[in-house]
PDB file of C-alpha atoms in Angstrom:
ATOM      1  CA  UNK F   1      29.139 -32.553  -5.088  1.00 87.00           C
ATOM      2  CA  UNK F   2      27.238 -29.673  -4.400  1.00 93.00           C
ATOM      3  CA  UNK F   3      28.793 -27.334  -6.656  1.00 94.00           C
ATOM      4  CA  UNK F   4      29.121 -29.174  -9.433  1.00 94.00           C
ATOM      5  CA  UNK F   5      25.473 -29.929  -9.426  1.00 95.00           C
ATOM      6  CA  UNK F   6      24.563 -26.082  -9.236  1.00 95.00           C
ATOM      7  CA  UNK F   7      27.259 -25.719 -12.144  1.00 95.00           C
ATOM      8  CA  UNK F   8      25.740 -27.588 -14.049  1.00 95.00           C
ATOM      9  CA  UNK F   9      21.744 -26.669 -13.185  1.00 95.00           C
ATOM     10  CA  UNK F  10      23.000 -22.923 -13.782  1.00 94.00           C
ATOM     11  CA  UNK F  11      24.862 -24.082 -17.350  1.00 95.00           C
ATOM     12  CA  UNK F  12      21.265 -25.577 -17.898  1.00 95.00           C
ATOM     13  CA  UNK F  13      19.355 -22.674 -17.632  1.00 91.00           C
ATOM     14  CA  UNK F  14      21.277 -20.540 -19.658  1.00 90.00           C
ATOM     15  CA  UNK F  15      20.860 -23.100 -22.359  1.00 91.00           C
ATOM     16  CA  UNK F  16      16.997 -22.705 -22.157  1.00 90.00           C
ATOM     17  CA  UNK F  17      17.714 -19.082 -21.780  1.00 87.00           C
ATOM     18  CA  UNK F  18      19.302 -19.500 -25.460  1.00 87.00           C
ATOM     19  CA  UNK F  19      17.380 -21.207 -26.766  1.00 89.00           C
ATOM     20  CA  UNK F  20      14.410 -19.603 -26.009  1.00 89.00           C
ATOM     21  CA  UNK F  21      14.909 -15.902 -26.483  1.00 87.00           C
ATOM     22  CA  UNK F  22      11.857 -14.844 -27.036  1.00 88.00           C
ATOM     23  CA  UNK F  23      10.446 -15.376 -24.377  1.00 86.00           C
ATOM     24  CA  UNK F  24      13.451 -14.118 -22.395  1.00 85.00           C
ATOM     25  CA  UNK F  25      12.845 -10.822 -24.148  1.00 88.00           C
ATOM     26  CA  UNK F  26       9.748 -10.244 -23.020  1.00 89.00           C
ATOM     27  CA  UNK F  27      10.941 -11.519 -19.048  1.00 88.00           C
ATOM     28  CA  UNK F  28      12.713  -8.789 -19.774  1.00 88.00           C
ATOM     29  CA  UNK F  29      10.739  -5.987 -21.407  1.00 93.00           C
ATOM     30  CA  UNK F  30       7.264  -6.469 -19.753  1.00 94.00           C
ATOM     31  CA  UNK F  31       8.537  -5.432 -16.530  1.00 94.00           C
ATOM     32  CA  UNK F  32      10.123  -2.525 -17.632  1.00 95.00           C
ATOM     33  CA  UNK F  33       7.406  -1.395 -19.738  1.00 95.00           C
ATOM     34  CA  UNK F  34       4.954  -1.457 -16.863  1.00 95.00           C
ATOM     35  CA  UNK F  35       7.625   0.636 -14.623  1.00 95.00           C
ATOM     36  CA  UNK F  36       7.761   2.696 -17.277  1.00 96.00           C
ATOM     37  CA  UNK F  37       3.743   2.872 -17.243  1.00 95.00           C
ATOM     38  CA  UNK F  38       3.937   3.255 -13.917  1.00 93.00           C
ATOM     39  CA  UNK F  39       6.064   6.520 -13.979  1.00 93.00           C
ATOM     40  CA  UNK F  40       3.924   7.903 -16.579  1.00 93.00           C
ATOM     41  CA  UNK F  41       1.020   7.419 -14.443  1.00 91.00           C
ATOM     42  CA  UNK F  42       2.447   9.358 -11.979  1.00 88.00           C
ATOM     43  CA  UNK F  43       3.691  11.996 -13.694  1.00 88.00           C
ATOM     44  CA  UNK F  44       0.370  12.629 -14.893  1.00 89.00           C
ATOM     45  CA  UNK F  45      -1.432  12.345 -11.717  1.00 84.00           C
ATOM     46  CA  UNK F  46       1.162  14.884  -9.305  1.00 79.00           C
ATOM     47  CA  UNK F  47       0.688  14.325  -5.886  1.00 78.00           C
ATOM     48  CA  UNK F  48      -1.846  17.098  -3.834  1.00 78.00           C
ATOM     49  CA  UNK F  49      -0.570  18.869  -0.646  1.00 80.00           C
ATOM     50  CA  UNK F  50      -3.443  19.983   1.174  1.00 77.00           C
ATOM     51  CA  UNK F  51      -3.136  22.102   3.786  1.00 80.00           C
ATOM     52  CA  UNK F  52      -4.296  22.421   7.262  1.00 79.00           C
ATOM     53  CA  UNK F  53      -8.276  22.376   8.573  1.00 75.00           C
ATOM     54  CA  UNK F  54      -8.315  24.662  11.554  1.00 79.00           C
ATOM     55  CA  UNK F  55      -9.918  22.834  14.774  1.00 76.00           C
ATOM     56  CA  UNK F  56     -12.871  24.006  15.116  1.00 73.00           C
ATOM     57  CA  UNK F  57     -15.575  23.285  18.259  1.00 73.00           C
ATOM     58  CA  UNK F  58     -19.071  20.866  17.150  1.00 65.00           C
ATOM     59  CA  UNK F  59     -20.682  21.353  19.813  1.00 70.00           C
ATOM     60  CA  UNK F  60     -21.894  18.345  21.828  1.00 70.00           C
ATOM     61  CA  UNK F  61     -23.166  15.292  19.881  1.00 64.00           C
ATOM     62  CA  UNK F  62     -26.452  13.709  19.983  1.00 66.00           C
ATOM     63  CA  UNK F  63     -26.286   9.754  20.535  1.00 63.00           C
ATOM     64  CA  UNK F  64     -29.585   8.577  19.699  1.00 65.00           C
ATOM     65  CA  UNK F  65     -28.200   9.584  15.904  1.00 63.00           C
ATOM     66  CA  UNK F  66     -25.498   7.742  16.475  1.00 61.00           C
ATOM     67  CA  UNK F  67     -26.953   4.753  16.305  1.00 63.00           C
ATOM     68  CA  UNK F  68     -24.143   2.796  13.724  1.00 65.00           C
ATOM     69  CA  UNK F  69     -21.721   5.481  13.069  1.00 62.00           C
ATOM     70  CA  UNK F  70     -18.063   4.229  12.310  1.00 63.00           C
ATOM     71  CA  UNK F  71     -15.160   6.730  13.545  1.00 62.00           C
ATOM     72  CA  UNK F  72     -12.356   6.533  11.989  1.00 64.00           C
ATOM     73  CA  UNK F  73      -8.677   7.546  12.719  1.00 60.00           C
ATOM     74  CA  UNK F  74      -4.731   7.944  11.482  1.00 68.00           C
ATOM     75  CA  UNK F  75      -2.684   6.695  11.824  1.00 73.00           C
ATOM     76  CA  UNK F  76      -2.722   4.093  14.528  1.00 75.00           C
ATOM     77  CA  UNK F  77      -0.059   4.844  16.737  1.00 84.00           C
ATOM     78  CA  UNK F  78      -0.771   4.651  20.673  1.00 87.00           C
ATOM     79  CA  UNK F  79      -1.202   8.470  20.861  1.00 86.00           C
ATOM     80  CA  UNK F  80      -4.468   8.365  17.921  1.00 80.00           C
ATOM     81  CA  UNK F  81      -5.987   5.434  19.901  1.00 80.00           C
ATOM     82  CA  UNK F  82      -5.759   7.247  23.735  1.00 85.00           C
ATOM     83  CA  UNK F  83      -7.392   9.385  22.077  1.00 81.00           C
ATOM     84  CA  UNK F  84     -10.420   8.248  19.932  1.00 76.00           C
ATOM     85  CA  UNK F  85     -10.942   6.044  23.428  1.00 77.00           C
ATOM     86  CA  UNK F  86     -10.720   9.779  24.847  1.00 79.00           C
ATOM     87  CA  UNK F  87     -13.316  10.950  22.287  1.00 74.00           C
ATOM     88  CA  UNK F  88     -15.780   7.822  22.661  1.00 71.00           C
ATOM     89  CA  UNK F  89     -15.720   7.435  26.655  1.00 72.00           C
ATOM     90  CA  UNK F  90     -16.497  11.719  27.168  1.00 68.00           C
ATOM     91  CA  UNK F  91     -19.020  11.961  24.516  1.00 61.00           C
ATOM     92  CA  UNK F  92     -21.053   8.854  25.175  1.00 62.00           C
ATOM     93  CA  UNK F  93     -22.105   7.146  28.121  1.00 60.00           C
ATOM     94  CA  UNK F  94     -21.687   3.309  27.236  1.00 60.00           C
ATOM     95  CA  UNK F  95     -18.188   4.231  24.953  1.00 52.00           C
ATOM     96  CA  UNK F  96     -18.146   3.722  21.760  1.00 56.00           C
ATOM     97  CA  UNK F  97     -15.472  -0.035  20.111  1.00 55.00           C
ATOM     98  CA  UNK F  98     -12.598   1.703  18.643  1.00 50.00           C
TER      99      UNK F  98
END
């Protein structure tokens, strides 16, 4: 039944791999080469740690300047969404779509 078909298929695949050694070696070596390349690149460009930026008061916002203004924030958590809604409705009478 199923086991015989599976075993025959695996045997067939082994025969194909043995007969096409060049492509089989390429299937193994290319991913290893790219993995080595990625590791090398990450070692050449190490991650930077940035210091915290202190809070500053920017003063009142002028809504006439901010016609098509986009504010981005991260991470997209519930707390960040609450803060952005508060910023939108405290500084603009119509609010901003966040």
